[in-house]
Amino acid sequence: MPVLLLFIPAVPQPIVRIPEPNMVNCCRYRRLTLWLPHGLASGTKVESIKPLVKICSLTSPLSDSSACPDQQFNLTRPTEATLVMEVPALMPKQRYKVTVKADESVKDAFGLPLQASANMWWTEDLGGAYQGPNLNQVALLETDNDPLAWPWVSRGSAEAGVTKVQAWDIAVPAKAGSNSDLGRALAGTTYSYAGIPSSSFGTADRTLDRPAGTWPTLQTLSLPGKAGLSFVGSCCRKMTWPTTRDVFASNLLVARSNLQAAFVQQADGKLTAWVTTAQGESKPVAGATVQVYLSSYNQDSASAGPSCITASDGTCTLTLADNSDSGNQVKSAVVTAAGQGPLVVPSVTSVYGRSSADVKYSGALVLDRQVVKPGDDLHVTAYFQRQSGTKLEVAKDITQAILQINPSFDPSAPGGSTRITVPIDTTYGSAHAVIPIPPTATAASYSLNLYTV
């Protein structure tokens, strides 16, 4: 977010102004930050400042004396030291003027009055972009019967050769193997300089051509409404290593599933998977297949690894090879169960391979769901194990743990996060907590971190 200064000097002087930045291309957002380094006097409201601030767009940008029609804006105060001016009509490559009218009744926390100031500046040109949602290579959505309108944005000059976005429906083979569309799609979820060949999946099921103009355009690519997997990729970028070929410029695997899975690391190369339903009250899923795939940096397809089938409690255990030489290998998992849609876990917990003098414990968090709504109760289980040489043992020497929620559900919480202390059962090295989601919680991405006390 750009910052304009509604400047109050550190040495008390009766002045509040926006200084001339003497720069071009200062802003590329429609939200402008006005800095209040000394805050405002007690009782001063944003409503009393807004009529004194104006923003206008110069009709002839190269002329300082040009006509300058006013632009509508909203003014808020998200923190004690900032105001945010949101200007819906702010456009790229345009010159604007902000003026502040003096008012003796509007004072800062030092009691200094607002004084007149003005500033003219240019907005930046829009950089080139051709992209969809940035979701870390895998997007997991719950299933429904409605087709999914996958958004795609185009603006600015196109990257040479990247002229379309395509989608393929990816089937989960009855028998896991590397020579399958699924294996190639999973390889595409790992970050690799080499890229995935654009010819990996044959003829696309759906194609969207990039608009010819440079003005921002929002398009949508229709994906199936039923449970399943779709590979979405923009095409094409020319690569010269390890061979000369066309690869996807960007790609994403979209999974529609009602499953969720957690993985808990154990000693001796064991990995326990816990599969539950994701909708409504989370329940264990019996008979689910957990198939691990192994992807390497320079391979175009992931290879099949070990697999297991969950018991009535939704868990199963599989054995992974020692990871001492697998620094370039990514372990992912595909979980399937009748009527639930395939779940893709892009990276599962690796087995413990080497000891480290400064790392004493290994911890894992298991949630009963990944998506919550206001009013829900989130059930959390934490596991602690102590590292002993090349093995992991139950941690019997720690009795408390801290769960940290970031950002906090309460915006006024100190440090912007909430910490909950929970007791640890030293018999199993586990801790349990129920986190109520308040009715006032806003839709956002939250993180849950685990710490020892």
PDB file of C-alpha atoms in Angstrom, residues 1 33 46 75-85:
ATOM      1  CA  MET A   1       0.000   0.000   0.000  1.00  0.00           C
ATOM      2  CA  THR A  33      -2.134   5.830   3.365  1.00  0.00           C
ATOM      3  CA  VAL A  46     -12.350  11.002  11.002  1.00  0.00           C
ATOM      4  CA  LEU A  75     -11.620   7.780   4.629  1.00  0.00           C
ATOM      5  CA  THR A  76     -10.960   5.400   7.515  1.00  0.00           C
ATOM      6  CA  ARG A  77      -8.526   5.219  10.432  1.00  0.00           C
ATOM      7  CA  PRO A  78      -7.294   1.609  10.737  1.00  0.00           C
ATOM      8  CA  THR A  79      -4.595   2.516  13.290  1.00  0.00           C
ATOM      9  CA  GLU A  80      -3.853   5.405  15.634  1.00  0.00           C
ATOM     10  CA  ALA A  81      -1.121   6.659  13.286  1.00  0.00           C
ATOM     11  CA  THR A  82      -2.692   6.246   9.838  1.00  0.00           C
ATOM     12  CA  LEU A  83      -5.642   7.256   7.733  1.00  0.00           C
ATOM     13  CA  VAL A  84      -6.526   5.292   4.593  1.00  0.00           C
ATOM     14  CA  MET A  85      -8.084   7.049   1.617  1.00  0.00           C
TER      15      MET A  85
END
